[in-house]
Each structure stands twice: as C-alpha cells, then as structure tokens.
XYZ file of C-alpha atoms in Angstrom:
766
model
C -6.476 19.432 3.089
C -4.827 17.180 0.668
C -2.270 18.863 -1.463
C 0.182 18.155 -4.189
C -2.040 15.849 -6.164
C -3.161 17.925 -9.192
C -1.149 18.010 -12.349
C -1.842 19.749 -15.693
C -3.444 17.927 -18.557
C -0.155 17.431 -20.626
C 1.563 15.580 -17.601
C -1.618 13.382 -17.140
C -1.591 12.385 -20.838
C 1.977 11.739 -20.856
C 1.900 9.489 -17.740
C -1.115 7.450 -18.772
C 0.138 6.787 -22.472
C 3.162 4.812 -20.617
C 1.556 3.456 -17.500
C -1.674 1.454 -18.040
C -3.442 0.329 -15.054
C -5.383 -2.527 -16.813
C -5.521 -5.399 -14.588
C -4.133 -7.601 -17.389
C -1.224 -5.346 -17.983
C -0.589 -5.116 -14.189
C -0.647 -8.880 -13.986
C 2.155 -8.781 -16.905
C 4.093 -6.426 -15.354
C 4.306 -8.239 -12.162
C 5.206 -11.428 -13.465
C 7.835 -10.070 -15.686
C 9.377 -8.165 -12.496
C 9.099 -11.192 -10.481
C 10.606 -13.374 -13.142
C 13.690 -11.057 -13.662
C 14.006 -10.633 -9.759
C 14.390 -14.309 -9.451
C 18.188 -13.905 -10.697
C 18.973 -11.589 -7.733
C 18.781 -14.769 -5.559
C 21.137 -16.408 -7.691
C 23.698 -13.717 -7.626
C 23.341 -12.610 -11.167
C 22.475 -8.955 -10.666
C 23.324 -7.948 -14.083
C 20.551 -10.501 -15.417
C 18.278 -9.204 -12.801
C 18.975 -5.760 -14.055
C 18.556 -6.342 -17.862
C 15.329 -8.029 -17.091
C 14.017 -4.939 -15.040
C 15.012 -2.725 -17.467
C 12.469 -4.090 -19.773
C 9.670 -2.372 -17.743
C 8.712 0.862 -16.194
C 6.141 -0.322 -13.853
C 6.148 0.029 -9.980
C 7.131 -3.599 -9.695
C 10.167 -3.202 -12.086
C 11.414 -0.260 -10.232
C 10.989 -1.639 -6.835
C 13.021 -4.492 -8.331
C 15.551 -2.240 -9.463
C 15.753 -0.687 -6.096
C 16.060 -4.123 -4.424
C 19.338 -4.817 -6.570
C 20.980 -1.375 -5.493
C 19.775 -2.123 -2.166
C 21.453 -5.460 -1.865
C 24.697 -4.126 -3.262
C 24.524 -1.205 -0.793
C 23.924 -3.356 2.607
C 26.299 -6.073 1.355
C 29.112 -3.624 0.406
C 28.404 -0.403 2.319
C 29.967 1.533 -0.537
C 28.745 5.195 -0.386
C 28.426 5.539 -4.064
C 26.414 2.727 -4.262
C 24.352 3.526 -1.062
C 23.659 6.510 -2.944
C 22.343 4.988 -6.031
C 20.047 2.816 -3.985
C 18.757 5.829 -2.435
C 17.909 7.203 -5.750
C 16.310 4.176 -6.886
C 14.079 3.537 -3.783
C 13.026 7.241 -4.068
C 11.855 6.732 -7.724
C 10.151 3.484 -6.888
C 8.348 5.149 -4.132
C 7.246 7.863 -6.397
C 6.054 5.558 -9.104
C 4.074 3.356 -6.462
C 2.499 6.386 -5.076
C 1.283 7.602 -8.496
C 0.090 3.931 -9.220
C -1.855 3.564 -5.942
C -3.858 6.826 -6.508
C -4.756 5.563 -10.087
C -5.749 1.957 -9.018
C -8.257 3.619 -6.402
C -9.985 5.453 -9.252
C -9.383 3.386 -12.292
C -12.486 0.559 -12.667
C -9.993 -1.309 -15.232
C -7.656 -1.902 -12.379
C -7.138 -4.941 -10.628
C -9.658 -5.361 -7.652
C -8.764 -7.925 -4.928
C -11.376 -10.138 -2.989
C -9.260 -9.967 -0.266
C -7.343 -6.602 0.091
C -8.521 -2.911 -0.816
C -7.705 -1.626 -4.189
C -4.178 -0.511 -4.716
C -2.673 -2.550 -2.182
C -0.041 -4.111 -4.281
C 1.265 -0.775 -5.033
C 0.847 0.261 -1.229
C 2.900 -2.814 -0.609
C 5.502 -1.597 -3.219
C 5.454 1.934 -1.626
C 6.210 0.264 1.803
C 8.998 -1.973 0.509
C 10.701 0.890 -1.070
C 10.278 2.711 2.261
C 11.979 -0.154 4.181
C 14.791 -0.617 2.225
C 15.225 3.448 2.045
C 15.227 3.758 5.821
C 17.911 0.697 6.026
C 19.985 2.745 3.741
C 19.308 5.993 5.399
C 20.374 4.638 8.831
C 23.493 3.244 7.408
C 24.164 6.605 5.766
C 26.787 8.550 7.650
C 24.414 11.786 7.993
C 22.152 11.883 11.055
C 19.433 13.878 9.217
C 19.425 10.978 6.743
C 19.225 8.245 9.480
C 16.345 10.383 11.382
C 14.527 10.322 8.057
C 14.863 6.584 7.745
C 13.248 5.831 11.131
C 10.301 8.224 10.016
C 10.127 6.002 6.884
C 9.955 3.076 8.743
C 7.113 4.346 10.914
C 5.234 5.225 7.853
C 5.879 1.784 6.054
C 4.647 0.058 9.440
C 1.245 1.883 9.308
C 0.699 0.967 5.380
C 1.396 -2.638 6.289
C -0.767 -2.491 9.244
C -3.643 -1.633 6.792
C -2.750 -4.353 4.384
C -2.804 -6.985 7.265
C -6.113 -5.843 8.539
C -7.560 -6.379 5.230
C -6.644 -10.149 5.735
C -8.394 -9.965 9.141
C -11.653 -8.636 7.675
C -11.432 -11.343 5.037
C -10.937 -13.961 7.357
C -13.844 -12.671 9.428
C -16.005 -12.408 6.477
C -15.701 -16.088 5.723
C -15.889 -17.034 9.708
C -19.108 -15.633 10.412
C -18.022 -12.225 11.471
C -15.318 -13.177 14.250
C -14.515 -9.951 16.097
C -10.624 -10.884 16.090
C -8.728 -8.789 14.021
C -4.865 -8.461 12.927
C -5.401 -4.879 12.818
C -6.633 -4.675 16.588
C -3.586 -6.862 17.252
C -1.006 -5.091 15.522
C -2.152 -1.532 16.628
C -1.730 -3.049 20.265
C 1.996 -2.244 19.635
C 0.869 1.405 19.685
C 0.377 2.391 23.474
C 0.296 5.516 25.286
C -2.421 7.556 26.992
C -3.759 8.997 23.865
C -6.484 7.386 21.942
C -6.961 8.164 18.459
C -9.006 6.483 15.653
C -7.407 4.427 13.106
C -8.810 4.670 9.692
C -8.492 1.359 7.926
C -9.280 2.471 4.221
C -6.936 1.338 1.636
C -3.293 2.008 2.783
C -2.060 5.460 1.306
C -5.584 6.260 -0.327
C -7.061 9.415 -1.117
C -10.794 8.814 -0.439
C -12.465 11.751 1.534
C -15.371 9.499 2.427
C -15.540 8.818 6.231
C -14.173 5.505 7.412
C -16.523 2.604 7.275
C -14.943 1.005 10.197
C -12.785 2.439 13.040
C -10.530 0.559 15.510
C -9.613 2.176 18.629
C -5.795 2.090 19.352
C -3.403 3.938 21.585
C -0.408 5.158 19.540
C 2.633 6.791 21.016
C 3.816 9.620 18.775
C 6.978 11.235 18.619
C 6.474 14.330 21.075
C 5.045 17.366 18.900
C 3.723 15.007 16.060
C 0.062 16.086 15.473
C -2.548 13.702 16.547
C -4.519 12.074 13.649
C -7.709 10.938 12.896
C -7.546 8.876 9.520
C -5.018 6.175 8.297
C -1.736 7.120 6.488
C -2.152 8.953 2.996
C 0.958 9.357 0.683
C 1.102 12.883 -0.666
C 3.455 13.919 -3.413
C 3.689 17.025 -5.840
C 2.601 14.735 -8.775
C -0.965 12.947 -9.825
C -1.521 12.532 -13.368
C -5.029 11.673 -12.919
C -6.298 15.198 -12.279
C -5.975 18.304 -14.334
C -6.704 21.080 -12.419
C -5.288 22.782 -8.891
C -6.650 22.023 -5.855
C -6.950 24.373 -2.904
C -3.916 23.716 -0.874
C -1.942 21.907 -3.743
C 2.014 22.522 -3.903
C 3.802 23.911 -6.986
C 6.502 21.892 -8.933
C 9.176 23.416 -7.158
C 7.906 21.685 -3.697
C 9.460 18.493 -2.424
C 7.539 15.205 -2.226
C 6.305 14.847 0.998
C 4.601 11.918 2.898
C 2.534 12.545 6.220
C -0.618 11.696 7.763
C -3.378 13.275 5.522
C -5.288 15.034 8.164
C -2.243 16.834 9.542
C -2.853 20.421 9.272
C -0.681 22.024 6.416
C 1.036 24.567 8.506
C 2.029 21.504 10.650
C 3.663 19.436 8.020
C 7.171 21.130 8.189
C 7.339 21.134 11.855
C 9.868 18.928 13.146
C 9.063 16.657 16.102
C 10.594 17.543 19.455
C 13.039 14.646 19.562
C 14.526 13.541 22.823
C 17.861 15.086 23.417
C 19.619 11.843 24.325
C 19.565 8.421 22.845
C 21.697 6.020 24.937
C 25.040 7.218 23.426
C 23.772 8.995 20.414
C 23.927 12.763 20.419
C 21.235 13.657 17.830
C 22.400 17.074 17.648
C 24.993 15.925 15.982
C 27.926 17.140 18.214
C 30.601 14.945 19.288
C 30.800 13.227 22.870
C 27.269 14.716 23.459
C 26.517 14.492 27.122
C 23.259 13.049 28.585
C 20.507 15.604 28.958
C 18.380 15.291 32.348
C 14.892 13.990 31.523
C 13.442 17.129 33.238
C 14.307 18.948 29.781
C 11.858 16.807 28.045
C 8.388 17.000 29.718
C 7.127 13.656 28.259
C 10.599 11.798 28.975
C 9.584 10.145 32.374
C 5.976 8.490 31.594
C 7.387 7.429 28.380
C 10.912 6.090 29.644
C 8.883 3.926 32.198
C 6.665 2.588 29.550
C 9.882 1.707 27.513
C 11.282 -0.100 30.431
C 8.112 -2.436 30.737
C 7.980 -3.566 26.860
C 4.623 -5.068 25.961
C 4.482 -8.177 23.750
C 1.725 -8.096 21.077
C -0.565 -11.326 21.224
C 0.618 -14.089 19.134
C -0.457 -14.292 15.504
C -3.408 -16.983 15.603
C -5.110 -18.680 12.620
C -7.770 -16.285 12.763
C -5.584 -13.184 12.807
C -3.751 -13.524 9.123
C -3.779 -15.960 6.189
C -1.634 -18.864 6.978
C -2.558 -20.924 3.669
C -0.018 -22.758 1.439
C 1.315 -21.029 -1.861
C -0.929 -23.472 -3.692
C -4.203 -22.298 -1.795
C -7.221 -21.369 -3.803
C -7.069 -18.221 -1.724
C -3.997 -17.144 -3.534
C -5.167 -18.157 -7.076
C -4.369 -14.665 -8.479
C -0.671 -13.992 -8.546
C -1.163 -10.390 -7.171
C -2.928 -11.673 -4.048
C -0.153 -14.028 -3.674
C 2.480 -11.224 -4.095
C 0.672 -8.858 -1.412
C 0.424 -11.577 0.929
C 4.009 -12.918 0.800
C 5.435 -9.388 0.698
C 3.329 -7.752 3.412
C 4.432 -10.972 5.789
C 8.133 -10.149 4.559
C 7.998 -6.738 5.379
C 5.818 -6.552 8.298
C 7.574 -9.489 9.826
C 11.055 -7.841 9.115
C 9.712 -4.449 11.004
C 8.542 -6.271 14.125
C 11.852 -8.173 14.283
C 13.941 -5.270 13.796
C 12.444 -3.040 16.414
C 11.805 -5.695 19.177
C 15.811 -6.100 18.920
C 16.732 -2.333 19.521
C 19.325 -2.416 22.654
C 18.322 -0.694 25.938
C 21.077 2.201 24.987
C 19.002 2.930 21.930
C 15.574 2.915 23.758
C 14.683 6.254 22.841
C 14.647 5.733 19.332
C 11.445 4.420 19.758
C 10.380 8.034 20.005
C 11.236 8.605 16.498
C 9.586 5.152 15.099
C 6.632 5.468 17.434
C 5.817 1.717 17.941
C 7.092 -1.324 19.271
C 8.200 -4.729 17.764
C 7.319 -8.185 18.414
C 9.934 -10.789 17.862
C 7.778 -13.831 17.976
C 5.131 -12.361 15.486
C 7.606 -10.960 13.176
C 9.339 -14.309 13.098
C 6.204 -16.103 12.265
C 5.266 -13.882 9.362
C 8.634 -14.175 8.161
C 8.397 -17.943 7.926
C 5.169 -17.806 6.222
C 6.507 -15.658 3.664
C 9.316 -18.191 3.295
C 6.713 -20.608 1.862
C 6.168 -18.668 -1.423
C 8.616 -19.336 -4.401
C 9.137 -15.600 -5.283
C 11.519 -12.999 -4.133
C 9.661 -12.390 -1.304
C 9.878 -15.877 -0.109
C 13.672 -15.741 -0.825
C 14.342 -12.614 1.345
C 12.294 -13.863 3.969
C 14.310 -17.251 3.725
C 17.491 -15.124 3.945
C 16.543 -13.176 6.774
C 15.423 -15.998 8.658
C 18.759 -17.937 8.342
C 20.477 -14.588 9.090
C 18.510 -14.073 12.185
C 18.793 -17.738 13.811
C 22.475 -17.933 12.632
C 23.642 -14.600 13.306
C 21.456 -12.753 15.859
C 20.267 -15.753 17.867
C 23.769 -17.261 17.776
C 25.196 -14.178 19.030
C 22.951 -14.111 22.060
C 23.057 -16.395 25.246
C 19.768 -16.136 27.017
C 17.389 -17.414 24.326
C 14.202 -19.618 24.496
C 14.278 -23.264 25.046
C 13.168 -25.217 22.186
C 9.650 -26.286 22.698
C 9.573 -30.371 23.419
C 5.934 -30.286 22.932
C 5.924 -28.840 19.519
C 7.250 -30.713 16.269
C 10.600 -29.830 15.206
C 9.725 -28.727 11.866
C 7.005 -26.425 13.199
C 9.127 -24.972 16.115
C 10.184 -21.299 16.316
C 11.812 -21.299 19.581
C 15.213 -21.167 20.537
C 17.466 -22.539 17.611
C 14.979 -24.776 15.448
C 17.959 -26.561 14.055
C 15.765 -29.342 11.962
C 13.546 -26.516 10.617
C 16.272 -24.351 9.622
C 18.268 -27.018 7.639
C 15.045 -27.947 5.876
C 14.552 -24.289 4.954
C 18.336 -23.960 3.705
C 17.790 -27.185 1.596
C 14.688 -25.750 0.257
C 16.481 -22.322 -0.909
C 19.377 -24.083 -2.145
C 17.034 -26.022 -4.602
C 15.186 -22.929 -5.626
C 18.212 -20.720 -6.165
C 21.330 -23.171 -6.583
C 23.806 -20.613 -7.871
C 23.576 -18.487 -5.071
C 26.734 -18.115 -2.546
C 24.583 -16.832 0.166
C 23.085 -20.158 0.980
C 26.853 -21.510 1.173
C 27.413 -18.674 3.727
C 24.565 -19.596 5.564
C 25.366 -23.436 5.456
C 29.034 -22.353 6.989
C 27.199 -20.300 9.745
C 25.042 -23.339 10.687
C 28.027 -25.353 10.966
C 29.734 -22.945 13.058
C 27.023 -22.767 15.311
C 27.175 -26.423 16.002
C 30.758 -25.961 17.023
C 31.894 -27.426 13.872
C 34.344 -24.286 13.024
C 36.812 -26.264 10.798
C 34.230 -27.622 8.439
C 32.683 -24.179 8.112
C 36.086 -22.704 7.161
C 36.439 -25.334 4.676
C 33.363 -24.373 2.965
C 33.990 -20.946 2.762
C 37.594 -21.485 1.766
C 37.204 -23.893 -1.012
C 33.566 -23.216 -1.970
C 32.781 -21.778 -5.230
C 33.175 -17.994 -5.733
C 30.315 -15.784 -6.038
C 30.443 -13.208 -9.017
C 29.384 -10.378 -6.688
C 32.071 -8.685 -4.911
C 29.759 -7.992 -1.753
C 29.043 -11.628 -1.313
C 32.632 -12.574 -1.542
C 33.424 -9.763 1.014
C 31.120 -11.033 3.668
C 31.829 -14.417 3.209
C 35.507 -13.845 3.726
C 34.863 -11.794 6.688
C 32.777 -14.986 8.124
C 35.897 -17.088 7.442
C 37.825 -14.386 9.112
C 35.964 -14.747 12.281
C 35.769 -18.666 12.261
C 39.568 -18.660 11.880
C 39.456 -16.370 15.141
C 37.442 -18.622 16.976
C 39.485 -21.667 16.280
C 42.665 -19.827 16.956
C 43.989 -20.212 13.537
C 45.836 -17.053 13.916
C 47.802 -16.659 10.614
C 44.702 -17.393 8.396
C 42.606 -14.901 10.595
C 45.023 -12.034 10.033
C 45.361 -12.814 6.211
C 41.735 -13.159 6.036
C 40.921 -9.947 7.693
C 43.474 -8.014 5.679
C 42.035 -9.450 2.541
C 38.640 -7.866 3.847
C 40.161 -4.500 3.555
C 40.382 -4.523 -0.101
C 36.708 -5.775 -0.519
C 34.814 -3.861 2.111
C 34.953 -0.308 3.269
C 33.166 -0.832 6.281
C 35.746 -0.543 9.276
C 39.146 -0.815 8.073
C 40.565 0.002 11.735
C 38.807 -2.987 13.173
C 40.387 -5.426 10.362
C 43.823 -3.933 10.894
C 43.308 -4.339 14.792
C 42.292 -7.784 14.782
C 45.038 -8.754 12.315
C 47.555 -7.189 14.547
C 45.918 -8.981 17.799
C 46.654 -12.328 15.964
C 50.394 -11.527 15.674
C 50.096 -10.758 19.378
C 49.375 -14.160 20.195
C 52.005 -15.624 17.692
C 54.501 -13.495 19.448
C 53.515 -14.563 22.712
C 53.585 -18.250 21.707
C 57.098 -17.939 20.244
C 58.455 -16.286 23.232
C 57.014 -18.987 25.445
C 58.788 -21.580 23.032
C 61.941 -19.434 23.205
C 61.998 -18.941 19.460
C 63.725 -15.442 19.337
C 63.488 -15.233 15.156
C 59.917 -16.150 15.370
C 58.806 -13.623 18.070
C 60.855 -10.805 16.721
C 58.940 -11.531 13.201
C 55.625 -11.276 14.960
C 56.483 -8.291 17.249
C 57.132 -6.190 14.211
C 54.204 -7.389 12.371
C 51.796 -6.771 15.381
C 53.229 -3.337 16.182
C 52.819 -2.375 12.414
C 49.369 -3.613 12.043
C 48.150 -2.105 15.359
C 49.807 1.265 14.646
C 47.894 1.581 11.621
C 44.641 1.412 13.405
C 44.332 5.242 14.628
C 44.767 6.258 10.974
C 41.832 4.293 9.926
C 39.581 5.412 12.661
C 36.854 7.777 11.864
C 36.597 7.251 8.279
C 33.264 5.865 8.475
C 30.507 6.945 10.683
C 27.066 5.960 11.813
C 24.332 8.382 12.587
C 26.947 11.091 12.579
C 29.352 9.484 15.058
C 32.367 7.406 14.678
C 31.603 3.368 14.765
C 31.568 2.139 18.135
C 34.457 -0.639 17.239
C 36.483 2.174 15.818
C 36.150 4.191 18.983
C 36.986 0.930 20.953
C 39.993 -0.222 18.924
C 41.315 3.498 19.088
C 41.174 3.527 23.058
C 42.922 0.259 23.272
C 45.881 1.322 21.121
C 46.113 4.417 22.679
C 46.145 2.800 26.152
C 49.099 0.683 25.128
C 50.952 3.412 23.494
C 50.475 5.395 26.959
C 51.657 2.222 29.106
C 54.571 1.835 26.676
C 56.010 5.233 27.499
C 55.035 4.813 30.993
C 56.578 1.505 31.616
C 59.603 2.064 29.369
C 58.870 -1.059 27.381
C 58.435 -2.080 23.632
C 54.757 -1.365 22.405
C 54.401 -5.125 22.088
C 55.065 -5.876 25.862
C 52.457 -3.065 26.678
C 49.633 -4.807 25.243
C 47.341 -6.313 27.911
C 45.028 -9.238 28.371
C 44.562 -11.118 25.155
C 43.190 -8.692 22.710
C 42.002 -11.512 20.840
C 40.378 -13.281 23.277
C 38.696 -9.866 23.815
C 37.347 -9.760 20.404
C 36.371 -13.534 20.472
C 33.873 -12.464 23.493
C 32.532 -9.393 21.723
C 31.373 -11.811 18.652
C 30.522 -14.555 21.183
C 32.808 -16.950 19.460
C 33.137 -18.745 22.670
C 29.749 -20.251 21.973
C 30.815 -21.682 18.768
C 33.791 -23.305 20.337
C 34.197 -26.891 21.029
C 35.888 -28.268 24.411
C 39.629 -28.227 22.580
C 39.067 -24.629 21.478
C 37.871 -23.392 24.742
C 40.619 -25.095 26.340
C 42.881 -23.230 24.194
C 41.404 -20.060 25.034
C 41.916 -20.652 28.886
C 45.827 -21.077 27.987
C 46.003 -18.057 25.953
C 44.464 -15.816 28.888
C 46.667 -17.694 31.325
C 49.742 -16.033 29.671
C 48.917 -12.733 31.205
C 49.209 -13.857 34.897
C 52.425 -15.854 34.463
C 55.510 -13.766 35.586
C 57.986 -15.693 33.552
C 56.020 -14.657 30.436
C 54.698 -11.296 31.493
C 56.820 -9.527 34.136
C 54.464 -6.366 33.911
C 51.291 -7.876 35.251
C 51.940 -6.781 38.635
C 51.391 -3.430 37.233
C 48.181 -3.859 35.730
C 45.199 -1.981 36.965
C 41.808 -3.008 38.237
C 40.243 -2.593 34.593
C 42.844 -4.456 33.041
C 42.560 -7.563 35.535
C 38.782 -7.388 35.178
C 39.168 -8.216 31.366
C 40.924 -11.502 32.506
C 38.365 -12.227 35.030
C 35.628 -11.527 32.720
C 36.766 -13.350 29.628
C 37.930 -16.528 31.887
C 34.302 -16.690 33.491
C 32.829 -16.543 30.064
C 34.898 -19.625 28.933
C 34.097 -21.450 32.043
C 30.589 -20.820 31.503
C 30.741 -22.566 28.068
C 32.451 -25.131 29.971
C 29.426 -25.787 32.223
C 31.616 -24.780 35.091
C 29.059 -22.103 36.390
C 30.028 -22.259 39.864
C 33.538 -21.250 39.202
C 32.564 -18.602 36.718
C 29.981 -16.838 39.257
C 32.564 -16.949 42.058
C 35.215 -15.400 39.869
C 32.867 -12.869 38.852
C 31.676 -11.720 42.057
C 34.813 -11.880 43.815
C 37.228 -10.064 41.115
C 35.044 -7.811 39.386
C 31.299 -7.123 41.052
C 32.878 -6.705 44.617
C 34.383 -3.433 43.248
C 32.789 -0.004 43.055
C 31.657 0.391 39.573
C 33.140 3.903 39.627
C 36.646 2.575 39.801
C 36.296 1.166 36.282
C 35.965 4.800 34.797
C 38.398 7.141 33.609
C 40.741 7.999 30.740
C 41.806 4.982 28.298
C 40.066 2.506 31.004
C 37.954 -0.391 30.007
C 34.971 0.341 31.468
C 32.894 -2.429 29.922
C 33.751 -5.253 32.294
C 31.667 -4.175 35.189
C 28.309 -4.246 33.509
C 29.404 -7.286 31.324
C 30.285 -9.433 34.627
C 26.607 -8.465 35.870
C 25.207 -9.763 32.421
C 27.359 -12.817 32.605
C 26.113 -13.472 36.152
C 22.337 -13.763 34.631
C 23.557 -15.918 31.710
C 25.212 -18.568 34.291
C 22.034 -18.551 36.238
C 19.837 -19.011 33.059
C 22.179 -22.036 32.136
C 21.882 -23.805 35.556
C 17.987 -24.268 35.164
C 16.881 -27.905 34.850
C 14.144 -26.912 32.275
C 11.100 -28.325 34.114
C 9.898 -25.085 35.359
C 9.980 -26.221 38.980
C 10.428 -24.059 41.972
C 14.496 -24.249 41.457
C 13.884 -23.028 37.925
C 11.931 -20.200 39.111
C 14.166 -19.053 41.802
C 16.855 -19.033 39.175
C 14.790 -17.118 36.356
C 13.976 -14.412 39.093
C 17.629 -14.066 40.222
C 18.553 -13.889 36.442
C 16.378 -11.218 35.549
C 17.904 -9.174 38.534
C 21.044 -9.185 37.056
C 19.993 -8.358 33.603
C 18.095 -5.472 34.653
C 21.138 -4.274 36.636
C 22.988 -4.624 33.402
C 20.436 -2.758 31.666
C 20.469 0.195 34.021
C 24.245 0.828 33.737
C 25.653 4.225 32.511
C 26.871 4.320 28.846
C 29.834 2.297 28.574
C 32.558 1.109 25.501
C 30.320 -1.092 23.120
C 27.080 -0.959 25.193
C 25.033 -1.167 22.124
C 26.630 -4.736 21.385
C 26.010 -5.712 24.848
C 22.538 -4.131 24.868
C 21.525 -6.581 22.007
C 22.019 -9.395 24.162
C 20.573 -7.478 26.934
C 17.524 -7.001 24.945
C 17.071 -10.652 23.693
C 17.478 -11.552 27.364
C 14.583 -9.453 28.610
C 12.312 -10.672 25.818
C 13.325 -14.492 26.710
C 12.652 -13.733 30.279
C 9.148 -12.122 29.754
C 8.323 -14.946 27.480
C 9.548 -17.793 30.103
C 7.322 -15.991 32.673
C 4.232 -15.678 30.435
C 4.547 -19.490 29.882
C 4.704 -20.113 33.422
C 1.677 -17.920 33.972
C 3.559 -15.407 35.946
C 2.241 -12.714 34.085
C-alpha cells in the first residue's frame, strides 16, 4: 500500500498558494535557478546564494543544496557538511512533492520525450546523489550506509529517465527494440528475475505498467523483491485532503522505498555482509573478517563480483546524443532533464565502476554494478550543454582524467583509429585541452579551471610549470578552492623534490583544511628528513642539526592528530599508516639506541610519492633524483644502521626502486629486482606488529604494470602473452589479504582489471 501521501485541506491550500506548477511558471523557475547557479562555477557562491534565495521551487532548492555540497566536498568541514545534508533533504522533499503534483496537474509541463514530472524526478535524484556523497564522507557509519542506499534509489530513478529517451528514439525510428532501459538494467545481475516498471520515475500511478522490461537485479540479502518501479513516498502530499488506508501520521519520518514493498517490511534492515574489505560495518574497531559460511548468499555473490560484467556500450540508438542547439531540445526543460540525467547517471556508473576490490561487498548495499566507459560517454554528452549540469560534467571529466586516470598505471591505449577529438581511451589529451579551453571561456572567473590546467601540465611531466601556475595564479575567493589548490601545489613540490616548498605548503594546508592533519605533518616532517640526509652527506653539521630538529618535531606531532577524522566509522587509512610508521621509528630508536631521526627507514618522502603515483609525473631528471634519494639508505657511510634492517624495510627500497626503473622504461631490471628481492619471500614474513605489509602485494602489482608497458601495442601474439601474464599478476594482487592502504592500491587494481577486460574484448577473446 502507498502511505504517507494524504494531508489535510489546510496544508494543501498553503502549499498550492506558494507552489504553482503552471508550465510557464515552472519554466521561469528553472531559468531563474539556472541563471543563479551559473555563479557557482565562477567561484561566486554568494551571488549564487542571493539569486537562489529569490525562489522557493525545487530547482532553487536544488541549487542551494549544490552550493552547500560544493563547500562540503571541497573543505570537509563538519558544520558545512551538516548544512549540506539539511539543504539536500529539503530539496529532496520539495522535488518529491512537485513530482506528485506534476503527475496530476493538467497545467504542468508535459514533455514529448520524458514522462510527466521527470524534471522533478531528476532534481530528487541529484539531491540523493549529493546527499549520498555527503553521507559517505560523514564520520558516521550509519549515515554512510544510508548514503549507499540513496545512491541505489537515484540509480533506479535515472534509469527510468534514460529509458524514456530510448522509447522516444524507438518511436521515431520505426519501433526498434534497442533500449537504453534494457542496457542499463543489464547492470543488475543475479539469479532472481523481476519485472521492471518503467512508469514515470517516482510516480504514484496505480495503473498497471504499460510496458515491462525483464531484468535481473541483485538486491542486498533480505531486500524484498519488487514488481514495480521506484516510488517516492513521504509523509506530505498537498494535493490530497483525506487520509488513505496505511498513511502515516505527522510524527513519522519521510521514507523512500519501493512502492510494492509490504508496509511491515519497510523498516526491516537488509542483512548486510559482515565484512567489507577492511571495513567492519558493525562499527567496532579492528574488526575481523567473518567466514563466508555465515552469509548464505556470499559465495554466489562473491563469484559474481570477481567476474564483473560491463554494460553494452552506449550507441546512437540508446540515448540522445544531439547537440544543445538541436530541435529535440527546443524546450529548456527537456534540455535540463537530458543534461542532468547524463551528468548524474554517468557519474554513478563511473564511481561504482572504480570501487576497489577491498570494498567489493559494498556492492551488496548499492545493488548494481558500474560501467566506466558508458559513464564517461554520458559525462562527455552532458558537458556539451551550457548550464550548470554541463559545467559540473566538465569538471568531473577533467578531475577523472587528470586525477584518477593519472593515478593509475594500466589504462587503455589511445585509439589510433578514432579522431583525437572524439577519443575516450587512455588520456585523450587534445579533447581534454579543448574541453578545458571551452570551460574557461564559459566561466572565466573560476580558479577550478586553473587547478585543472596545473594538473594537466603535471600529467605531461611539466611539474615546475604546474607549480608556477598554482603559486602565481589568481587567488580564489573560496577558501575551499584555495585549500585544494595549495594541496595540489604541495604534491607537485613533493614530486619535483622541492622539499622546503613542499613542507611549507603542507603546513599551510593545516590552516585551510580539516581533512588529515596527521598526513600533512607527516609529509612536512619527511621533507626535512631528506634535507637532513642531504646536509649530512655534505658534512654541513649546522644544516643537518636544524633539519633533524624540524623533522623530529613535525613527525612527533603526527600521533597527536591521528584519529580526529574518521571515514565510515574507521580511522582514515593514511592516518593509520603514518601512525604506524612513526611508532615503528620510535621503537627502533629505543631498540638501537640512536636518535629518532636516524631510526627513520627508507626515504619516507619517496614512499609517499609512490602512493600518490608521483613517479608517473616525473621527467628523467626527477626520476634520477629519486634513485639517488633511495640509494642513501644502503650506503654504509651514510646509513650505518642498514645492516639491522628487516625484510619488510628492505623491500620498501626494492619496490620503490623498481617503480622508478619502470618509469625509466628499464623493465627487465625492475622485474628482476621485484622477483628476486620481494616476491621470492614468503608473504607471511611481511606481516607482524609495526611491519610494512604493503610491499608484497604491491610487488605483484608492479610486475603486472611492467608487463603491460612492455607490449608493442600491435595486438600480436607477443602482446597476448604479455597481457595474459599481466592479468595473472593483477589477479594475484587482488586476492591478497587486507594490508596497509589496500584500498589505494585496490583502485589501481580495479582500473587494471577493467582495462584488461576491455583489451580482451577488443581482441575478440571474450
């Protein structure tokens, strides 16, 4: 039964008096909100807020939620995240109410492409996505889990909107059977078949579905199987003035659930898996993995997760791919729906496709799989449109390629058969440069494009130029943008071995950003470790003493700042890592009776460079400098304690040196070093109190990267042999027990798995 959608007559009159859904008024509200939202992308949130305050429509409230969301995700301040959650909840509720009214009001806008009220369904889904991100960034495990469920609800809504495009295309193409809905629901796979009702997303129509698409949807264990599409239910509906059976009273909380779930089932919690990689969803610290036998569905689902399945690539018959000036989008509301749906659906597909193996069981909560290629295509389509949706899509695309693709090693090759300005593979440099130029023309006052320009330069191994842009460029009025720009400059200074600048910059981040002060202190101190070692080699006693004191003071501040920020009720991975490192050095200093500075192991700054994949951004000179910094540890005259080092510490040196050699294209040397010095040892020897257990799995990953880089690129027999061997090493890495920073390495592993699968598909092997 539907519930919570009856209100008294007074509430109805109050709501309708302030919230007209006349199609002309709706268009005016949309244009007003979009005009105000333009200021967001020019770093002028105050003007955006002022403009959005002029209206009270779902579009205005979505814009206000977006302002708070950007502030929250750029700065991570708890009070701003709370404000974002409240605004987005308000936007969700307003969109939900407007959706119902639009489906019943003959004066409301009716599209020739989309179902009635789809613009409000989109607003609702956008609010849910942003709310989900804020929830996951929240320190509360409960809010994080709720966030994943919101993501699932948004997916279903957006899937319905995209299928409407498919129906429109089929109706104009003589009834072709190809359907975006069928493609998108292929991402739901399990052994349970259910009907999928594609009526207006979030609708309340009790009539039987006109069409049905068979789909197989993996739901979280314990989730009731539904026979209808998603329906948004809350305690208010200003269109009705009588209580309906099963409706909830004023005291009930808003609820969003599939309409055909039995009322008594609504409040049941799905039986979530007890172990999510390194996440203990019970909220207990240091949770231990639970045997799969305790979860009767875990074995089948685990097998399914280990053989991820891509969605069919989007074709011209699946979704509209027209230009913004096409007659198809003559109505601004249709244009808003199309650009927004491509932005949101593309983002969801992209994000979920990148979940590292250590977090695989989060897919139990989400209930669907991602599709990286399709998600990126949809984002590119959205970026064509000159509105806030297009701007956000452009920012996400640039962040994806300059950040995440730049962070990974095994990525698709650029497709030589495709025009560069149409390419999606690998790192499509010319297309990205054209996009950046377009975005800077549209929004010339935003420093976010300056940041992306610097990232693009860094990806071309032009680190000094990137630093210069960030150092001397115009300052943003937004503290959050300044913070992320300073962080980027700090990383580039680290990669280019500008230790003083790096240390100063990371210490500057402490006053601008609350995310991980422990990490900032750690890297700042590690810079002075390198300066101490350089001064010691140069026999500059005064300099060495100065840097020894600075390094010791900064590094000993690290433990006092660990644990202040949490992610899904756990300590941040880097906080755990740096706390263990400093504890390890303190223990060694006491055991070896040496000063703390001399108990520090293999270059901690080079270790940080590896975890941020800085070697990929280095030119030959930078890489040679890294080899020199690493060699300090094993020279007896420089480091008399090297003969006391354990296997795990020596392995850090070997893995880092192998990574530098790989980036110098000295693959044979790198592989020999990894096999003989790390992989040859029993992986159990790397485990133990205060030990660095990340080197063994990372050595396996590095073997795979070397093999991938050794290909000729012609798809011949030699390439096939190398790719198959590469895949074996990557799968071995994915199967390692949990280890330090496994989610970080896991992101590279997930990207590698996607790349290898695509390569095999292109070669006709799958």
